[in-house]
Coordinates of C-alpha atoms in Angstrom, one line a residue:
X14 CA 67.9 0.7 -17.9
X15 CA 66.1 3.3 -15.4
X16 CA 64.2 0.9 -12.6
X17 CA 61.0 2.8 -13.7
X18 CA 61.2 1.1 -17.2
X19 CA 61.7 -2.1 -15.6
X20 CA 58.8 -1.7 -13.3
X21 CA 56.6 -0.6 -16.3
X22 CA 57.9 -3.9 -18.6
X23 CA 57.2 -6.2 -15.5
X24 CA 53.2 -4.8 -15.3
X25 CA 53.1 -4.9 -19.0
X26 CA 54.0 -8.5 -18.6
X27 CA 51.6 -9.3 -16.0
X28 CA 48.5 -7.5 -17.1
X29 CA 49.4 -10.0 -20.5
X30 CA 49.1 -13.0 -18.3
X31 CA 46.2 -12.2 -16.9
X32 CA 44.5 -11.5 -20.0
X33 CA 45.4 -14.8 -21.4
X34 CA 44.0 -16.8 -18.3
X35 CA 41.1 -14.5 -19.1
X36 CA 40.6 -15.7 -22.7
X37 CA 41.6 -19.4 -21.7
X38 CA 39.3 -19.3 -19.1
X39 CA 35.8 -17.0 -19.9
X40 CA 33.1 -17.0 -17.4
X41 CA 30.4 -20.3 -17.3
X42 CA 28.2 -19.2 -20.0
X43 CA 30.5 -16.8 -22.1
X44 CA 31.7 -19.9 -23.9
X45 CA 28.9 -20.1 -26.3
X46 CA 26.4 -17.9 -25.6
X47 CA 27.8 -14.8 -23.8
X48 CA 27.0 -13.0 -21.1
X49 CA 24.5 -15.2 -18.7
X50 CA 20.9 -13.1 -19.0
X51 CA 19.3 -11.3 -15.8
X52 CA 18.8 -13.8 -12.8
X53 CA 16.1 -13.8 -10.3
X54 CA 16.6 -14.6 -6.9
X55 CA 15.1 -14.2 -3.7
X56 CA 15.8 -10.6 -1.7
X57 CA 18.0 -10.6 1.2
X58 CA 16.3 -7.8 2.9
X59 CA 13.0 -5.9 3.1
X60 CA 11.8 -3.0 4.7
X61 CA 8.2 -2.0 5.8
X62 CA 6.6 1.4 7.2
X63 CA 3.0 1.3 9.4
X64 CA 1.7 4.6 10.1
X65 CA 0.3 5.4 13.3
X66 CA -2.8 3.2 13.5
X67 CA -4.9 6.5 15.4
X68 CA -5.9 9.8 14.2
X69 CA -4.1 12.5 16.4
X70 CA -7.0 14.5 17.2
X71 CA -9.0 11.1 18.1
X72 CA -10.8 12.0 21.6
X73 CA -12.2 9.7 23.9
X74 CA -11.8 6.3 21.9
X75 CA -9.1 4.6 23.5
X76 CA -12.0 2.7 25.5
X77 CA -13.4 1.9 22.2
X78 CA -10.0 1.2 19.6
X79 CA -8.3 -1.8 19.2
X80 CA -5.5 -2.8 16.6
X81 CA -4.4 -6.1 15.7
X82 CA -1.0 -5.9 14.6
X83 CA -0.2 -9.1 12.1
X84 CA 3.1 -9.9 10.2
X85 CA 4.2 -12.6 8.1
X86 CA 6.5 -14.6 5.9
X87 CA 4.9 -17.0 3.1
X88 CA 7.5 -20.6 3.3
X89 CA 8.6 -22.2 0.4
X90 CA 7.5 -24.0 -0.8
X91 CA 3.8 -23.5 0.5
X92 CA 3.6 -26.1 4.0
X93 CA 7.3 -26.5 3.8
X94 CA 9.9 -26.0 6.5
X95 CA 9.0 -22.6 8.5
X96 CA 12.2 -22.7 10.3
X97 CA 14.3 -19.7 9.2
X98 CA 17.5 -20.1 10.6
X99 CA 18.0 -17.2 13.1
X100 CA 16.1 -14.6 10.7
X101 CA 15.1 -11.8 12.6
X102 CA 12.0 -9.7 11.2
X103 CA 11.0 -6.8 13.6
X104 CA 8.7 -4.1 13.7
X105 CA 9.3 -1.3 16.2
X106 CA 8.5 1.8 17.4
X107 CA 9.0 5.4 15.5
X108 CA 9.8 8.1 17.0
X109 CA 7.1 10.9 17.4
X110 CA 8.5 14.4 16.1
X111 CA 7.9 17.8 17.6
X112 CA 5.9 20.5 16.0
X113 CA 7.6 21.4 12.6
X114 CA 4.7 24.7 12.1
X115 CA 1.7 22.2 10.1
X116 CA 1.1 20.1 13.2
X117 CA 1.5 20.0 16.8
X118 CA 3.5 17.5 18.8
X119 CA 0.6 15.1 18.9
X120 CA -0.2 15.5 14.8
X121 CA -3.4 18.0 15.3
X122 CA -3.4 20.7 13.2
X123 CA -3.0 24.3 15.2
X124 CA -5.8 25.3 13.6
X125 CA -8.0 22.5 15.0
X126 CA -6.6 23.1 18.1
X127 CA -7.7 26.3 18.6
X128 CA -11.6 25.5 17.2
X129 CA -11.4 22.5 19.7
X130 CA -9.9 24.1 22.8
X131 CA -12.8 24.2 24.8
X132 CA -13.0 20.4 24.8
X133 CA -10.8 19.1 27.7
X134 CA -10.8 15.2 26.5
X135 CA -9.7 15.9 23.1
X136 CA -6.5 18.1 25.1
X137 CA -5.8 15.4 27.3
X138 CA -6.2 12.9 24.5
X139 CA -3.6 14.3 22.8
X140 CA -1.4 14.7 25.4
X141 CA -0.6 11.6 26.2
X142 CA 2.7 10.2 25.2
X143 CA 2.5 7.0 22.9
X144 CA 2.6 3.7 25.0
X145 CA 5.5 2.1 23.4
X146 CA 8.9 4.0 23.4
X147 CA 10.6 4.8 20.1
X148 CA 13.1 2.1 19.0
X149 CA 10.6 -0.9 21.1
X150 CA 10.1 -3.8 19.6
X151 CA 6.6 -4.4 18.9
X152 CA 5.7 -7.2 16.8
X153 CA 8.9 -10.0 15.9
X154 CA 8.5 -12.8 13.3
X155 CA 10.8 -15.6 13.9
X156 CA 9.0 -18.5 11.6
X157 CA 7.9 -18.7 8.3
X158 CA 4.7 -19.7 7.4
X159 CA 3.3 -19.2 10.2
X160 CA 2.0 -15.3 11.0
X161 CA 2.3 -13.5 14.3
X162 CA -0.1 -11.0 15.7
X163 CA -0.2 -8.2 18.8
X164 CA -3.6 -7.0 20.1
X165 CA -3.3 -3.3 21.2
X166 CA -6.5 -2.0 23.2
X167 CA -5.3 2.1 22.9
X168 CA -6.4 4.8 20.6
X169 CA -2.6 6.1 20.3
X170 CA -0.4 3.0 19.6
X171 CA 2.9 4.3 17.2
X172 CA 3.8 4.4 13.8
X173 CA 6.0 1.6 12.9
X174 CA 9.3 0.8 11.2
X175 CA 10.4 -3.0 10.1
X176 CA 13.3 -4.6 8.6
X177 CA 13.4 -8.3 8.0
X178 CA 16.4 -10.3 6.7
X179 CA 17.6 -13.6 5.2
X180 CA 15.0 -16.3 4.9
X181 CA 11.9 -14.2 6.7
X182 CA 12.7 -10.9 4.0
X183 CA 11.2 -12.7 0.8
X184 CA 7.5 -11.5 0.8
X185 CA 8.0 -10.0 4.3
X186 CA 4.1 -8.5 4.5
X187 CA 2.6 -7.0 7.7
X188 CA -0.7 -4.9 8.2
X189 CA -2.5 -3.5 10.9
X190 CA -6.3 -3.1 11.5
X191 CA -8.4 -1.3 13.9
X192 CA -11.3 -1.6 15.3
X193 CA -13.4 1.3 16.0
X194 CA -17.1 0.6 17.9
X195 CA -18.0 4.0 19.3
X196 CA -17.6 7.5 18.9
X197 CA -16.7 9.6 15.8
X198 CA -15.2 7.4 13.2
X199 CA -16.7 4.1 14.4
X200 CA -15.7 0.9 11.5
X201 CA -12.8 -0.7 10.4
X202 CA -9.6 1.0 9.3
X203 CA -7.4 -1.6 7.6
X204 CA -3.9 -0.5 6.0
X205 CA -1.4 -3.3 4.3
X206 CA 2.1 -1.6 5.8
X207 CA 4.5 -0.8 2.8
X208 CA 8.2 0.3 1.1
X209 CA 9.2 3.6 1.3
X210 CA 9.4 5.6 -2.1
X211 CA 9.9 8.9 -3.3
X212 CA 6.1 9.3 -5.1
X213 CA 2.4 8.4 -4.1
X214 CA -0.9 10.1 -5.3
X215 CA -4.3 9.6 -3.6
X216 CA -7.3 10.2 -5.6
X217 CA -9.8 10.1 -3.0
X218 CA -9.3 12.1 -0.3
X219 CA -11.0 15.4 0.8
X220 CA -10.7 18.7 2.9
X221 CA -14.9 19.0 2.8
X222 CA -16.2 19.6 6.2
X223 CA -17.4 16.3 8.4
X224 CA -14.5 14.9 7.2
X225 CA -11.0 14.5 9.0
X226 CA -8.3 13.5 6.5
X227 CA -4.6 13.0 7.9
X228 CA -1.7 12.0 5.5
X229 CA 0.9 10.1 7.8
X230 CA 4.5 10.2 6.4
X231 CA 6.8 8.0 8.1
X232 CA 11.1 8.1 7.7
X233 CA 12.8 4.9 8.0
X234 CA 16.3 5.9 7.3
X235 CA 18.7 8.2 9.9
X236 CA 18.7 11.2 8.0
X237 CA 15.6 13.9 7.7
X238 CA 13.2 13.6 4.6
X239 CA 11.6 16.6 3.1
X240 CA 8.6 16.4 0.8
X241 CA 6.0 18.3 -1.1
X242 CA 2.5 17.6 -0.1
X243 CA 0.2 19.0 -3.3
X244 CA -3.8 19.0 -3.6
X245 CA -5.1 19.0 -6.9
X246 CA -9.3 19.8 -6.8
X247 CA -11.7 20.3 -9.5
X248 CA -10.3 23.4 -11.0
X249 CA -6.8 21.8 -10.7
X250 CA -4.2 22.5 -8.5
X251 CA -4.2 24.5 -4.8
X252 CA -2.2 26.7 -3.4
X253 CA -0.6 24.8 -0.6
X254 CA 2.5 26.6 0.7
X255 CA 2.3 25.0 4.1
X256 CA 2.7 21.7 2.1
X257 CA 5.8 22.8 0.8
X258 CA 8.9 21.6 2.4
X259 CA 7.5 19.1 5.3
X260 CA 10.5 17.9 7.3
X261 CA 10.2 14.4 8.2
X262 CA 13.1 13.7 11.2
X263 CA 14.9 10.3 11.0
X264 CA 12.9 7.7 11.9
X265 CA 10.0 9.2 13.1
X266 CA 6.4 10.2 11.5
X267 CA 4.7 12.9 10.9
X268 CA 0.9 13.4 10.6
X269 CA -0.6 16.3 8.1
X270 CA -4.4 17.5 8.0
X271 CA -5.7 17.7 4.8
X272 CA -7.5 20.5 5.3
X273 CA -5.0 22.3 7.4
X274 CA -2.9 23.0 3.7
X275 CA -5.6 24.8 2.1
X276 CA -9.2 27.2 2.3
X277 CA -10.8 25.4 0.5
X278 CA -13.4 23.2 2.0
X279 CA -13.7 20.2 -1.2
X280 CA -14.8 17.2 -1.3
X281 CA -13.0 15.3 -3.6
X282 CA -9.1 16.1 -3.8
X283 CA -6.0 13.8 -5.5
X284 CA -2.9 14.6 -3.0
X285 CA 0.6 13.9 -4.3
X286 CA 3.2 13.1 -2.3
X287 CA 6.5 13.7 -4.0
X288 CA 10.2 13.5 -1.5
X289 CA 13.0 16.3 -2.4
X290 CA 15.0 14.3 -0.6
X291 CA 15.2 10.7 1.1
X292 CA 12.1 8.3 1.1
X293 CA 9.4 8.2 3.2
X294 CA 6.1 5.9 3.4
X295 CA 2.9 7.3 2.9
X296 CA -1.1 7.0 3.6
X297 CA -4.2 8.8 4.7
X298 CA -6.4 8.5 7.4
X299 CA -9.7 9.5 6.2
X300 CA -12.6 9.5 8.7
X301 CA -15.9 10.9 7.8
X302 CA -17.8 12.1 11.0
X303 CA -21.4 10.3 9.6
X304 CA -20.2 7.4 7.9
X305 CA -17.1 5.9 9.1
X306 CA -14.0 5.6 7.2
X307 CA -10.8 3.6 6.1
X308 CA -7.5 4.3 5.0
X309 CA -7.0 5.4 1.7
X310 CA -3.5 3.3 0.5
X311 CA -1.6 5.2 -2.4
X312 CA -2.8 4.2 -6.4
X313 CA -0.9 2.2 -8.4
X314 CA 1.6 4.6 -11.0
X315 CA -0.1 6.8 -13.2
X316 CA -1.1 5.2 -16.6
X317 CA -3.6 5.6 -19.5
X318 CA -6.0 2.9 -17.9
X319 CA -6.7 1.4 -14.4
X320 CA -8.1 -1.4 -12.4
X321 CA -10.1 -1.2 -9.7
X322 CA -10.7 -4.5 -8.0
X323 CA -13.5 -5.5 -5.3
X324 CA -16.3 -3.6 -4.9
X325 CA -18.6 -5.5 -2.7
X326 CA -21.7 -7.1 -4.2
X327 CA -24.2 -5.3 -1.2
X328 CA -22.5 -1.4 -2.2
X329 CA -24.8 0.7 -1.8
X330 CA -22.8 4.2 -3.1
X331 CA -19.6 3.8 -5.4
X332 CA -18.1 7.4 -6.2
X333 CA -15.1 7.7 -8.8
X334 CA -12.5 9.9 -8.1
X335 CA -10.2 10.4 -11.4
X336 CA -7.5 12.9 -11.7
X337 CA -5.5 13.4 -14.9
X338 CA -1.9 13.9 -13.9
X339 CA -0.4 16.0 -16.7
X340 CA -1.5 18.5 -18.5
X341 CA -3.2 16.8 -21.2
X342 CA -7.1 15.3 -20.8
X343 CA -8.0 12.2 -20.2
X344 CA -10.4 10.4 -21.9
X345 CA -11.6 6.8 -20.8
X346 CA -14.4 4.0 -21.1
X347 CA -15.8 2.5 -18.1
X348 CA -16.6 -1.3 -17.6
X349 CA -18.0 -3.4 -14.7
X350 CA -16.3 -6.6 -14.6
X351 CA -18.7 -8.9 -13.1
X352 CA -18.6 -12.6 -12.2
X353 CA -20.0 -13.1 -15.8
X354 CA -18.8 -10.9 -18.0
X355 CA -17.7 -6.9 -18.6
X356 CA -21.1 -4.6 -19.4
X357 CA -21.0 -1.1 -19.6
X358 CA -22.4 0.7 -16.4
X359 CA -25.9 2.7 -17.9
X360 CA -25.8 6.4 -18.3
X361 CA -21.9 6.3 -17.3
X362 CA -20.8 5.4 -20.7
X363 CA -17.2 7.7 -20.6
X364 CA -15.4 9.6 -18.8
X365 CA -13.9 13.0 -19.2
X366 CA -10.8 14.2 -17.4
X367 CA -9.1 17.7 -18.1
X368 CA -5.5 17.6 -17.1
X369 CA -4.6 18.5 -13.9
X370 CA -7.9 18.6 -12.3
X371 CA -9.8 15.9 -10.5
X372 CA -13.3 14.6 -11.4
X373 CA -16.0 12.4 -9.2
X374 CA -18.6 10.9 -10.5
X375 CA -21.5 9.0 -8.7
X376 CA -22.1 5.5 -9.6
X377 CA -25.8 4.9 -8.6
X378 CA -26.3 1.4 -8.5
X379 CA -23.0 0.2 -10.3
X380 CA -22.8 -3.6 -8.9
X381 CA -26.7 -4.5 -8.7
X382 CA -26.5 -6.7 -6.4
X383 CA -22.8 -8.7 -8.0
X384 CA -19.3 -8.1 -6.9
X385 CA -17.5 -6.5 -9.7
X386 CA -14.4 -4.5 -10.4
X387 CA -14.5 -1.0 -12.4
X388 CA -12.0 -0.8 -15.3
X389 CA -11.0 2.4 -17.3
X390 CA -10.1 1.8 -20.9
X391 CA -8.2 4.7 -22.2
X392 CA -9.3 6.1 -25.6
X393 CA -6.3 5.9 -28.4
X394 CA -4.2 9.6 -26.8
X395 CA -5.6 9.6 -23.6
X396 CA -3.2 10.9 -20.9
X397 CA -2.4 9.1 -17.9
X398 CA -4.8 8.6 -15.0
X399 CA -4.8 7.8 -11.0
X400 CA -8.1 7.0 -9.9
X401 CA -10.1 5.7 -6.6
X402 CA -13.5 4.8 -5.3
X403 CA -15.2 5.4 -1.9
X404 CA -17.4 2.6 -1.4
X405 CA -20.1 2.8 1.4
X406 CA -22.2 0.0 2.5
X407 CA -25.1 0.2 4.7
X408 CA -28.3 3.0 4.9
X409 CA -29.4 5.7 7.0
X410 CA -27.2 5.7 10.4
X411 CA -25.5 2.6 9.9
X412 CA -23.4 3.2 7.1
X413 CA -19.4 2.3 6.5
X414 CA -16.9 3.5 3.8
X415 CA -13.9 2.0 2.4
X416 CA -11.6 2.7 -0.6
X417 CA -11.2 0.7 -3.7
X418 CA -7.6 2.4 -5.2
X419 CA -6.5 1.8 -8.7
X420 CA -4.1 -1.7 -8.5
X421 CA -1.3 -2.6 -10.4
X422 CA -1.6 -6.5 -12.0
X423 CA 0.3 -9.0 -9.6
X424 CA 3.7 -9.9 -10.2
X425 CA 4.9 -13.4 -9.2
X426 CA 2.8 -13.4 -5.6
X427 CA 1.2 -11.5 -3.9
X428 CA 0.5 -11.8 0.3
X429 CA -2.1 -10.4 2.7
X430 CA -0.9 -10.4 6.4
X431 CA -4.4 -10.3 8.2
X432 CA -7.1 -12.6 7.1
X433 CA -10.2 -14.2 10.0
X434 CA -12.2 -17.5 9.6
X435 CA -15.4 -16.2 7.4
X436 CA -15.1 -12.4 7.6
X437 CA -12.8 -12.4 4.3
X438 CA -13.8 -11.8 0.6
X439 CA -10.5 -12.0 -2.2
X440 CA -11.7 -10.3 -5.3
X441 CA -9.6 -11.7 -8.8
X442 CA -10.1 -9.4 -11.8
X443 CA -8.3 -10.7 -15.0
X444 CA -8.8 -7.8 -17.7
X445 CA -8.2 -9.4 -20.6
X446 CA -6.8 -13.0 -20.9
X447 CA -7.8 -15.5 -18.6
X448 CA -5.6 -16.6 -15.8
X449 CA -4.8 -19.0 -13.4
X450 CA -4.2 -18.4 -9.8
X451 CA -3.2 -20.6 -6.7
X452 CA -4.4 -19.4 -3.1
X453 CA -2.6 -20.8 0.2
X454 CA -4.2 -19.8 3.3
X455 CA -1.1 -20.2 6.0
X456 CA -1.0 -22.2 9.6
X457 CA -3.2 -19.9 12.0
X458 CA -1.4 -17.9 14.4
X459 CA -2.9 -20.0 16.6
X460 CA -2.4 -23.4 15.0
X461 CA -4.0 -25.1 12.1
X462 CA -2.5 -26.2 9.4
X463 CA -2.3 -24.7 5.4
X464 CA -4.7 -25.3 2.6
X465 CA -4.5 -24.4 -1.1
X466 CA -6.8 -24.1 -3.6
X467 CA -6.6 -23.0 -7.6
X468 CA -9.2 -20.7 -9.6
X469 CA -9.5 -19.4 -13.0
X470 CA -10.2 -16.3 -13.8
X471 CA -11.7 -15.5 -16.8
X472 CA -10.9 -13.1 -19.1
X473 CA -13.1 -9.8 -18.5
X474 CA -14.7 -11.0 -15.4
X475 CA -14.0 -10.7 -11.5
X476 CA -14.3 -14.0 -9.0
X477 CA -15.4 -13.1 -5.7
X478 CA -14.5 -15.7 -3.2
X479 CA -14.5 -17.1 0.3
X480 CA -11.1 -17.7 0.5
X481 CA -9.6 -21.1 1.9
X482 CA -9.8 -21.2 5.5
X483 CA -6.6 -23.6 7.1
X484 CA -7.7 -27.0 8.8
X485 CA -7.8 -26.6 12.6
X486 CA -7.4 -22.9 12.7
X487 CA -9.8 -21.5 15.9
X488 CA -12.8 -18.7 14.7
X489 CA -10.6 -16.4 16.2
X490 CA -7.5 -16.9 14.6
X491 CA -5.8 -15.1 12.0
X492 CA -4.1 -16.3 8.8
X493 CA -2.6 -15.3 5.9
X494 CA -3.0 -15.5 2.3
X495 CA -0.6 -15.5 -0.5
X496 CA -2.0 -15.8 -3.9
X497 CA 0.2 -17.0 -6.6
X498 CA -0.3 -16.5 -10.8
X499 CA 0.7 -19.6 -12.6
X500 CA -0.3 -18.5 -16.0
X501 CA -2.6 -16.7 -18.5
X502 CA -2.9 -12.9 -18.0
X503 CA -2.3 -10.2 -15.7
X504 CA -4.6 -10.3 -12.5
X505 CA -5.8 -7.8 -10.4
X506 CA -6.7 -8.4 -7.0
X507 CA -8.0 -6.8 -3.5
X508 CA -9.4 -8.4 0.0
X509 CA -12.4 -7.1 2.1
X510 CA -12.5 -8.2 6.0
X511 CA -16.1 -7.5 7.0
X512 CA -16.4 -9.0 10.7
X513 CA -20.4 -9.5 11.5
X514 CA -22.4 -6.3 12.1
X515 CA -22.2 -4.7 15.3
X516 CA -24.7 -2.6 15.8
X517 CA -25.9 -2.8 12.8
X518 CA -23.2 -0.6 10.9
X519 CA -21.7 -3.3 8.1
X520 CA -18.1 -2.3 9.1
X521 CA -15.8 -3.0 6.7
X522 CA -12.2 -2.8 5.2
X523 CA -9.9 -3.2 2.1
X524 CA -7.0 -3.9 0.5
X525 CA -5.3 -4.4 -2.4
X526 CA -3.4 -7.6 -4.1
X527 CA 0.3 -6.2 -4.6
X528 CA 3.3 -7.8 -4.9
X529 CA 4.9 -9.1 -2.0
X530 CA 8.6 -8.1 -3.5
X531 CA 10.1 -11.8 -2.8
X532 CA 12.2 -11.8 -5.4
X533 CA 14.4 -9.3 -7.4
X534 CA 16.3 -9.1 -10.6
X535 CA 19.9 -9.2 -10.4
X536 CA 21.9 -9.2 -13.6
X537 CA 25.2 -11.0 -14.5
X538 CA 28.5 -9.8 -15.0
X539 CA 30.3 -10.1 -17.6
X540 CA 34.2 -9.8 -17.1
X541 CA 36.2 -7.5 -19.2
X542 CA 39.7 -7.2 -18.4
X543 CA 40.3 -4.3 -21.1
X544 CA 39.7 -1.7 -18.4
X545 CA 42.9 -2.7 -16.5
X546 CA 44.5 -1.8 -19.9
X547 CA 43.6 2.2 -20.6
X548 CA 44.2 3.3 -24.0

């Protein structure tokens, strides 16, 4: 007998014995009920993307700029241990790109440059290299429970990349916030840092003169991204062919003015960010020369209906900005959900979207005087929606804007990095059950120690509260909150900081209630030895 023959009997043999130990011996759970179902466990790593807290053709501010810089980790359970066992979370410093044609090395579009030439500060503004090296640490968590936070008095600081592992990577959350008290632009800008991704639309922004839009894109990984950057208006979508193609280096950012990818000056644009290849993260800068601004964070994914939680009880303008994404109408109902109950806001009844185009629509006098959160109810067919509102509080000279995007309902938690003692509002919207929510507020970062408390959240209403503030945490300390569903329906959610007035301009900020990606679905395998056998 050939020794080929022998070798083939002898494998035969021992694939046979394997098998049988197999069958002897099936995985825990195979034995009477098969295959274990889809676990959930806490994620081993996280990443996080901050753009560039400063608008690249910001002149003269850095006297008048300041951005906190806050990170956190929620423990678990809430007050427990915040040790984390040599866990490393860091945020650091992106690179800043050349020119690649739509911007210069500073993010200003050419264009701009040119119409502002004559004005030496903007020049030497922009100019100036960031003051934190690419690669720089900038903001390190060590702890959970506990958030840390960096003060950063320049108009220019950089865009930043994080990655936190082990213990501090489950609901990892970070944001920064800036202060702006003089100049073009003065407010609060507020942005929650977030994952990269391959989509994001933003209903919302505009290309209308007085304002200066900037989408930031920022690459984590260590190869170049290259995306599409499209504007859909009113008559639906533009002609962009600067948009097309944007090369985002590894690990750097790259600012784009809105207006720099089309002639047309409008006032209400959706942009959609879609990546050809790689991931990037994504927001806009929006700053309106008259009344302020705030960054506008990406909607939540396009659907029939939407949510959009936390418009301040004292609004005094509320503008919707709808845009139907395929090429199919939208049709939808409006409804306020107040503290009491949904009505139907007077004289705004419905809402017609064609498809592809996007619609605004002024909501005179929408809250009357009541925090509430705007829901649109998709007629039976309607085609999916992104939608956002500009909210602007204040009169005259001393007005502020912020944006209210359209939020999807909160997983298992949900965590806000930046909170102060009595400058924060958490809006709850529960659509249509009602639910049950717990709130820790975290040790300050400068002491104190965590508090908790539980609402309900009745079905078709919003709760607009002062959220817990930790025991023994100073007036100028920051905190965190993590908001947790323990039952009921879905919940919607979004946080304003409003510091006191300075100057009399009601500056102001929001964000929305997402979730905080702690944990992730992992499914079980189920062992099959047949494969080892062929055919």
């Amino acid at each position: 007998m050939k020794a080929t023959t022998l070798s083939l009997f002898a494998v035969t043999a021992s694939l046979a014995v394997v098998t049988g130990v197999a069958a002897l011996n099936p995985p825990p759970g195979d034995r009477a009920t098969g295959a274990r179902a889809t676990a959930r466990v806490p994620v081993q790593r996280t990443t996080l993307l901050c753009p560039a807290p400063g608008r690249p053709d910001a002149a003269g501010t850095a006297d008048t700029a300041e951005t906190a810089f806050t990170a956190f980790t929620p423990s678990s359970p809430p007050g427990g241990d915040s040790t984390a066992g040599g866990a490393a979370a860091d945020l650091v410093a992106a690179a800043k790109p050349a020119t690649d044609g739509r911007t210069t090395s500073d993010g200003a579009d050419t264009k701009e440059d040119k119409d502002d030439k004559g004005d030496k500060g903007a020049k030497d503004t922009a100019d100036k290299e960031p003051a934190v090296k690419a690669g720089t640490p900038v903001l390190s968590l060590r702890r959970a429970g506990v958030p840390v936070s960096r003060t950063a008095k320049d108009a220019t600081p950089p865009a930043l990349l994080g990655t936190a592992e082990g213990p501090l990577a489950p609901g990892w959350s970070a944001q920064l916030t800036t202060t702006v008290t003089g100049g073009t632009g003065r407010g609060l800008y507020g942005v929650a840092c977030a994952a990269p991704d391959t989509s994001f639309w933003f209903p919302g922004a505009s290309a209308a003169k007085g304002r200066r839009d900037y989408l930031h894109l920022t690459n984590p990984d260590s190869t170049a991204a290259v995306v599409d950057v499209e504007l859909y208006g009113k008559d639906g979508r533009l002609t962009t062919p600067t948009g097309e193609g944007v090369n985002v280096p590894p690990r750097s950012t790259v600012p784009v003015l809105v207006s720099s990818l089309t002639d047309a000056p409008e006032d209400d644009l959706t942009v959609h960010v879609a990546a050809r290849t790689g991931r990037v993260g994504a927001a806009v800068h929006a700053v309106d020369d008259a009344i302020g601004g705030d960054w506008l964070s990406p909607a939540a994914d396009v659907s029939p209906g939407a949510v959009l939680p936390g418009i301040p009880a004292d609004a005094t303008s509320v503008r919707l900005v709808a845009l139907a994404t395929g090429p199919d109408d939208a049709d939808v109902r409006l409804r306020l959900a107040g503290p009491d109950g949904s009505i139907t806001p007077a004289g705004h009844e419905t809402l017609h979207v064609r498809g592809g185009t996007t619609t605004a629509v002024e909501l005179a006098d929408l809250t009357r005087g009541e925090a509430g959160s705007l829901l649109l109810v998709p007629e039976r067919g309607s085609a999916p929606v992104v939608a956002a509102l500009r909210v602007t509080r204040g009169s005259g000279e001393k007005r502020e804007t912020a944006f209210v995007t359209a939020g999807a309902a909160l997983g298992r938690r949900g965590t806000l990095a930046d909170n102060r003692p009595g400058a924060g509002t958490l809006s709850l919207t529960a659509a249509d059950r009602d639910a049950r929510v717990r709130v820790t507020a975290s040790a300050g970062s400068g002491g104190g120690r965590p508090v908790t408390a539980e609402y309900t959240v009745r079905a078709g209403t919003t709760l607009a509260v002062r959220p817990p503030r930790p025991a023994g945490v100073s007036a100028s300390g920051t905190y965190a909150l993590t908001v947790e569903r323990l039952g009921g329906g879905p919940v919607y959610g979004s946080r304003m900081l409003a510091p006191a007035a300075s100057g009399g301009v009601p500056a102001f900020t929001i964000q929305p209630l997402t979730d905080d990606r702690s944990t992730v679905l992992v499914p079980e395998v189920e062992q099959d030895v047949s494969v080892l056998l062929g055919d």
